[in-house]
Backbone as ProteinMPNN parsed JSONL, in Angstrom:
{"seq_chain_A": "XXXXXXXXXXXXXXXXXXXXXXXXXXXXXXXXXXXXXXXXXXXXXXXXXXXXXXXXXXXXXXXXXXXXXXXXXXXXXXXXXXXXXXXXXXXXXXXXXXXXXXXXXXXXXXXXXXXXX", "coords_chain_A": {"N_chain_A": [[-21.342, 14.54, -2.575], [-18.02, 13.56, -3.279], [-15.054, 13.438, -1.038], [-12.376, 15.487, -1.137], [-9.548, 14.204, -0.852], [-7.193, 15.834, -0.855], [-7.724, 18.328, -0.275], [-8.176, 18.082, 2.338], [-5.818, 17.736, 4.231], [-4.079, 15.083, 6.128], [-3.661, 14.522, 9.501], [-0.461, 14.952, 11.238], [0.004, 12.618, 12.808], [-1.342, 10.653, 11.442], [-0.044, 10.081, 9.099], [1.923, 8.028, 9.277], [0.168, 5.838, 9.658], [-1.288, 5.993, 7.394], [0.684, 5.138, 5.705], [0.992, 2.391, 6.61], [-1.675, 1.22, 6.315], [-1.593, 1.316, 3.514], [0.301, -0.496, 2.618], [-0.934, -2.886, 3.926], [-3.317, -2.986, 2.498], [-2.46, -3.471, -0.358], [-0.761, -5.97, 0.283], [-3.218, -7.65, 0.903], [-4.805, -7.385, -1.355], [-2.866, -8.647, -3.185], [-2.888, -11.309, -1.951], [-5.349, -11.843, -2.503], [-5.67, -12.153, -5.25], [-3.652, -14.051, -5.67], [-4.609, -16.343, -4.217], [-6.803, -16.747, -5.935], [-5.639, -17.728, -8.057], [-4.082, -16.378, -9.66], [-0.782, -15.319, -11.131], [2.503, -14.522, -10.413], [4.22, -12.409, -13.258], [6.498, -10.863, -15.109], [5.187, -9.025, -16.869], [2.092, -7.904, -17.394], [-0.609, -10.056, -18.233], [-2.761, -12.042, -20.046], [-3.231, -15.381, -20.036], [-5.211, -17.445, -20.767], [-8.225, -17.185, -22.637], [-10.659, -17.762, -21.332], [-10.737, -18.597, -18.725], [-10.615, -16.926, -15.452], [-8.843, -17.445, -13.806], [-6.364, -17.535, -15.129], [-4.902, -15.4, -15.172], [-2.029, -12.94, -14.981], [0.294, -10.77, -13.34], [2.534, -8.183, -12.756], [2.664, -6.915, -10.38], [2.366, -8.617, -8.166], [3.979, -8.857, -5.819], [5.987, -8.512, -2.574], [5.121, -5.554, -0.772], [7.282, -4.019, -0.468], [8.841, -4.188, -2.886], [7.465, -2.954, -4.619], [7.591, -0.264, -7.009], [8.111, 3.299, -6.458], [5.98, 4.761, -7.615], [4.025, 2.874, -8.021], [3.715, 2.327, -5.188], [2.539, 4.754, -4.37], [0.057, 4.989, -5.317], [-1.24, 3.096, -3.831], [-0.922, 4.343, -1.494], [-2.305, 6.735, -1.7], [-5.07, 6.049, -1.736], [-5.304, 4.753, 0.858], [-4.73, 7.048, 2.334], [-6.865, 8.71, 1.279], [-9.052, 7.395, 2.49], [-8.588, 7.668, 5.148], [-8.675, 10.488, 5.307], [-11.468, 10.849, 4.683], [-12.459, 10.005, 7.127], [-11.405, 11.775, 9.024], [-12.478, 14.22, 7.965], [-15.114, 13.634, 8.414], [-15.628, 13.744, 11.159], [-14.174, 12.07, 12.851], [-12.287, 10.993, 15.169], [-9.148, 9.771, 14.957], [-7.014, 7.763, 16.793], [-3.868, 6.892, 18.398], [-3.76, 4.069, 20.954], [-3.168, 4.042, 24.402], [-1.72, 1.955, 24.687], [-0.18, 1.69, 22.445], [2.9, 1.272, 20.673], [5.386, 2.624, 18.775], [7.138, 1.092, 17.511], [5.493, -1.281, 16.683], [3.822, -0.288, 14.573], [5.721, 0.029, 12.634], [6.351, -2.502, 12.173], [5.213, -4.842, 10.155], [3.884, -7.124, 10.791], [2.317, -6.778, 13.09], [-0.761, -5.639, 14.261], [-1.471, -2.32, 14.436], [-3.007, -0.816, 17.223], [-5.951, 1.121, 17.38], [-8.279, 3.755, 18.188], [-11.228, 4.782, 17.487], [-13.344, 7.45, 17.735], [-16.204, 9.536, 17.525], [-16.07, 12.781, 16.996]], "CA_chain_A": [[-20.234, 14.919, -3.051], [-16.89, 12.887, -2.7], [-14.392, 14.272, -0.236], [-11.369, 15.616, -1.931], [-8.592, 14.025, 0.453], [-6.162, 16.73, -1.135], [-8.104, 19.431, 0.346], [-8.238, 17.874, 3.717], [-4.389, 16.946, 4.636], [-3.986, 14.178, 7.366], [-2.759, 15.157, 10.894], [0.677, 14.282, 11.069], [-0.207, 11.431, 13.404], [-2.095, 9.657, 10.577], [0.696, 9.86, 8.162], [2.517, 6.673, 9.258], [-0.853, 5.135, 9.42], [-1.593, 5.824, 5.867], [1.621, 4.06, 4.892], [0.639, 1.016, 6.997], [-2.729, 0.922, 5.641], [-1.339, 1.105, 2.044], [1.003, -1.665, 2.757], [-1.903, -3.758, 4.155], [-4.227, -2.768, 1.222], [-1.693, -4.061, -1.413], [-0.91, -7.241, 0.618], [-4.748, -8.114, 0.952], [-4.938, -7.469, -2.826], [-2.188, -9.744, -3.635], [-3.26, -12.439, -1.351], [-6.692, -12.348, -3.124], [-5.158, -12.543, -6.438], [-2.796, -15.27, -5.654], [-5.539, -17.377, -3.773], [-7.702, -16.927, -6.931], [-5.031, -18.495, -9.016], [-3.205, -15.653, -10.444], [0.692, -15.704, -10.957], [3.431, -13.468, -11.036], [4.818, -12.318, -14.274], [7.272, -9.455, -15.357], [4.193, -8.245, -17.678], [0.701, -8.161, -17.129], [-0.985, -10.927, -19.556], [-3.971, -13.042, -20.002], [-2.753, -16.57, -20.628], [-6.29, -18.182, -21.547], [-9.371, -16.438, -22.983], [-11.929, -18.059, -20.578], [-10.646, -18.487, -17.029], [-10.044, -15.787, -14.725], [-7.588, -17.912, -13.013], [-5.118, -17.399, -15.981], [-4.197, -13.977, -15.284], [-0.618, -12.893, -14.311], [0.571, -9.436, -12.813], [3.889, -7.786, -12.326], [2.318, -6.342, -9.039], [2.085, -9.696, -7.163], [5.229, -8.82, -5.082], [5.753, -7.851, -1.475], [4.925, -4.042, -1.014], [8.704, -3.042, -0.436], [9.518, -4.353, -4.055], [6.833, -1.957, -5.594], [8.028, 1.069, -7.622], [7.42, 4.57, -5.803], [4.749, 5.246, -8.272], [2.996, 1.89, -7.611], [3.188, 2.482, -3.687], [1.723, 5.856, -4.286], [-1.382, 4.548, -5.736], [-1.984, 2.418, -2.577], [-1.03, 5.346, -0.084], [-3.427, 7.753, -2.021], [-6.35, 5.233, -1.328], [-5.413, 4.819, 2.242], [-4.831, 8.615, 2.761], [-8.086, 9.165, 1.24], [-10.077, 6.709, 3.568], [-8.261, 8.357, 6.627], [-9.301, 11.913, 5.169], [-12.636, 11.143, 4.757], [-12.83, 9.772, 8.562], [-11.148, 12.808, 9.668], [-13.443, 15.085, 7.573], [-16.592, 13.1, 8.748], [-15.512, 14.079, 12.275], [-13.835, 11.101, 13.635], [-10.66, 11.045, 15.598], [-8.394, 8.457, 15.123], [-5.591, 8.074, 17.386], [-2.967, 5.936, 19.135], [-4.022, 3.881, 22.307], [-2.095, 4.396, 25.419], [-0.848, 0.686, 24.696], [0.394, 1.697, 21.115], [4.014, 1.296, 20.52], [5.778, 3.153, 17.547], [7.594, -0.131, 16.826], [4.419, -2.011, 16.439], [3.577, 0.405, 13.468], [6.732, -0.219, 11.625], [6.401, -4.061, 11.992], [3.907, -5.219, 9.429], [3.244, -8.394, 11.593], [1.409, -6.498, 14.237], [-1.778, -4.518, 13.92], [-1.616, -1.131, 15.491], [-4.362, -0.614, 18.088], [-6.524, 2.368, 17.059], [-9.268, 4.063, 18.839], [-12.07, 5.794, 16.734], [-14.212, 8.202, 18.447], [-16.665, 10.513, 16.909], [-15.498, 14.126, 17.556]], "C_chain_A": [[-19.09, 14.114, -2.456], [-16.015, 14.023, -1.994], [-13.286, 14.33, -0.718], [-10.225, 15.513, -0.635], [-7.445, 15.199, 0.132], [-6.322, 18.105, -0.555], [-8.202, 19.556, 1.657], [-6.859, 17.012, 3.949], [-4.792, 15.949, 5.857], [-3.266, 15.002, 8.366], [-1.726, 14.365, 10.63], [0.603, 12.813, 11.878], [-0.623, 10.167, 12.438], [-1.292, 9.408, 9.428], [1.455, 8.621, 8.086], [1.256, 5.653, 9.044], [-1.261, 4.847, 8.142], [-0.51, 4.997, 5.128], [1.347, 2.627, 5.404], [-0.464, 0.396, 6.471], [-2.347, 0.569, 4.098], [-0.786, -0.079, 2.001], [-0.313, -2.844, 2.892], [-2.957, -3.947, 2.991], [-3.493, -3.782, 0.024], [-1.574, -5.567, -1.093], [-2.214, -7.932, 0.511], [-4.917, -8.361, -0.562], [-4.32, -8.643, -3.485], [-2.665, -11.157, -3.276], [-4.576, -12.783, -2.03], [-6.429, -12.749, -4.499], [-4.461, -13.849, -6.626], [-3.774, -16.567, -5.265], [-6.668, -17.587, -5.121], [-6.831, -17.682, -8.203], [-3.989, -17.511, -9.945], [-1.812, -15.692, -10.092], [1.42, -14.547, -11.095], [3.903, -13.345, -12.225], [5.429, -11.074, -14.46], [6.261, -8.453, -16.213], [3.205, -8.541, -17.501], [0.367, -8.954, -18.563], [-2.192, -11.783, -19.007], [-3.322, -14.42, -20.75], [-3.927, -17.126, -21.344], [-7.382, -17.04, -21.694], [-10.613, -16.844, -22.165], [-11.819, -18.041, -19.092], [-9.888, -17.391, -16.698], [-9.02, -16.08, -14.064], [-6.382, -18.075, -13.992], [-4.553, -16.085, -16.036], [-2.749, -13.822, -14.594], [-0.878, -11.232, -14.133], [1.89, -9.425, -12.48], [3.859, -7.239, -10.88], [2.202, -7.366, -7.944], [3.392, -10.031, -6.557], [4.997, -8.339, -3.82], [5.665, -6.23, -1.74], [6.248, -3.452, -1.168], [9.218, -3.256, -1.969], [8.719, -3.644, -5.033], [7.545, -0.732, -5.937], [7.426, 2.259, -6.564], [6.29, 4.961, -6.406], [3.714, 4.354, -7.929], [2.445, 1.958, -6.006], [2.31, 3.812, -3.554], [0.272, 5.783, -4.487], [-2.014, 4.043, -4.31], [-2.06, 3.601, -1.527], [-1.952, 6.474, -0.372], [-4.692, 7.094, -1.319], [-6.357, 5.163, 0.071], [-5.368, 6.239, 2.925], [-6.269, 9.168, 2.662], [-9.099, 8.806, 2.255], [-9.837, 7.284, 4.912], [-8.956, 9.762, 6.608], [-10.737, 12.008, 5.329], [-13.305, 10.725, 6.33], [-12.45, 10.925, 9.058], [-12.347, 14.032, 9.253], [-14.782, 14.848, 8.378], [-16.45, 13.529, 10.655], [-15.007, 13.227, 13.507], [-12.406, 11.456, 14.001], [-10.027, 9.784, 15.871], [-7.084, 8.454, 15.829], [-4.85, 6.95, 18.073], [-3.597, 5.529, 20.478], [-3.121, 3.969, 23.025], [-1.235, 2.984, 25.193], [-0.029, 0.8, 23.445], [1.999, 1.916, 21.37], [4.637, 1.737, 18.923], [6.406, 1.898, 16.515], [6.573, -1.01, 16.182], [3.985, -1.649, 15.019], [4.495, -0.08, 12.268], [6.866, -1.841, 11.437], [5.083, -4.478, 11.565], [3.12, -6.507, 10.061], [2.302, -8.047, 12.644], [0.473, -5.442, 13.633], [-1.795, -3.618, 14.819], [-3.012, -1.081, 16.102], [-4.835, 0.87, 17.665], [-7.883, 2.494, 17.946], [-10.192, 4.887, 17.843], [-13.11, 6.248, 17.479], [-14.76, 9.215, 17.62], [-16.62, 11.742, 17.749], [-16.991, 14.822, 18.055]], "O_chain_A": [[-19.089, 13.938, -1.237], [-16.145, 15.224, -2.232], [-12.814, 13.207, -0.901], [-10.033, 16.345, 0.252], [-6.739, 15.439, 1.111], [-5.398, 18.894, -0.359], [-8.298, 20.632, 2.248], [-6.839, 15.784, 3.859], [-5.845, 16.137, 6.465], [-2.48, 15.924, 8.145], [-1.805, 13.318, 9.988], [1.264, 11.894, 11.394], [-0.311, 8.992, 12.629], [-1.712, 8.541, 8.662], [1.672, 8.116, 6.984], [1.394, 4.704, 8.272], [-1.554, 3.717, 7.75], [-0.746, 4.307, 4.136], [1.481, 1.701, 4.605], [-0.42, -0.792, 6.153], [-2.824, -0.432, 3.563], [-1.376, -0.889, 1.286], [-0.566, -3.589, 1.945], [-3.345, -5.067, 2.66], [-4.077, -4.787, -0.382], [-2.071, -6.406, -1.844], [-2.151, -8.989, -0.116], [-5.157, -9.5, -0.964], [-4.933, -9.467, -4.164], [-2.82, -12.039, -4.12], [-4.893, -13.969, -2.122], [-7.019, -13.75, -4.906], [-4.658, -14.603, -7.579], [-3.724, -17.626, -5.891], [-7.31, -18.635, -5.185], [-7.412, -18.137, -9.189], [-3.236, -17.963, -10.809], [-1.489, -16.028, -8.953], [1.042, -13.626, -11.819], [4.179, -14.488, -12.591], [4.859, -10.116, -13.938], [6.482, -7.242, -16.247], [3.118, -9.762, -17.37], [0.84, -8.675, -19.664], [-2.461, -12.09, -17.845], [-2.977, -14.41, -21.932], [-3.765, -17.326, -22.548], [-7.393, -16.078, -20.927], [-11.632, -16.185, -22.374], [-12.668, -17.551, -18.347], [-8.899, -16.932, -17.269], [-8.239, -15.209, -13.68], [-5.43, -18.758, -13.616], [-3.773, -15.742, -16.925], [-2.412, -14.598, -13.7], [-1.826, -10.578, -14.567], [2.451, -10.405, -11.99], [4.904, -7.118, -10.239], [1.94, -6.965, -6.81], [3.916, -11.141, -6.657], [3.94, -7.73, -3.659], [6.087, -5.722, -2.779], [6.406, -2.479, -1.906], [10.071, -2.443, -2.323], [9.1, -3.625, -6.204], [8.131, -0.167, -5.014], [6.373, 2.082, -5.951], [5.495, 5.572, -5.693], [2.616, 4.782, -7.573], [1.298, 1.757, -5.606], [1.447, 3.893, -2.68], [-0.558, 6.453, -3.874], [-3.039, 4.49, -3.796], [-3.052, 3.806, -0.828], [-2.385, 7.153, 0.559], [-5.243, 7.667, -0.379], [-7.406, 5.502, 0.619], [-5.953, 6.466, 3.984], [-6.828, 9.844, 3.525], [-9.854, 9.612, 2.799], [-10.747, 7.388, 5.734], [-9.634, 10.197, 7.539], [-11.28, 12.937, 5.926], [-14.441, 11.064, 6.662], [-13.355, 11.34, 9.782], [-12.988, 14.638, 10.111], [-15.413, 15.766, 8.904], [-17.517, 13.521, 11.27], [-15.23, 13.441, 14.699], [-11.581, 12.053, 13.31], [-10.284, 8.962, 16.75], [-6.144, 9.134, 15.418], [-5.549, 5.955, 18.266], [-3.988, 6.445, 21.202], [-2.017, 3.999, 22.48], [-0.058, 2.985, 25.555], [0.878, -0.026, 23.344], [2.339, 2.712, 22.246], [4.256, 1.077, 17.957], [6.265, 1.747, 15.301], [6.863, -1.478, 15.081], [3.771, -2.579, 14.241], [4.08, -0.485, 11.182], [7.522, -2.294, 10.499], [4.072, -4.512, 12.265], [1.945, -6.789, 9.826], [1.532, -8.898, 13.091], [0.769, -4.608, 12.777], [-2.092, -3.909, 15.978], [-4.028, -1.304, 15.444], [-3.98, 1.756, 17.647], [-8.481, 1.498, 18.352], [-9.589, 5.854, 17.379], [-13.869, 5.388, 17.926], [-13.958, 9.859, 16.942], [-17.011, 11.807, 18.915], [-17.009, 15.937, 18.576]]}, "name": "protein", "num_of_chains": 1, "seq": "XXXXXXXXXXXXXXXXXXXXXXXXXXXXXXXXXXXXXXXXXXXXXXXXXXXXXXXXXXXXXXXXXXXXXXXXXXXXXXXXXXXXXXXXXXXXXXXXXXXXXXXXXXXXXXXXXXXXX"}
């Protein structure tokens, strides 16, 4: 059975992490598409009928330019992953070296320790 993330709300400490993961997931997705030859276009379209490299997407923008609805899709996925870890008994928490400013800066990866509860 899949874990219903809505039935297992995240601990407050994981809320900011869910936002950071959502941003990272979008940026990785966009990078993968761009690396595969996709291009930004205001509307999604397929230029050619044969090559997957001919696709375009309006979502190939930095995370901060996404609409609230688009961001919520990424955040739901990241929160769900964290909820599964929490449900499975893992304790995801900040290390002693962690600084909140690091989480806010997307150029830094937050340190995290994962321990089985």
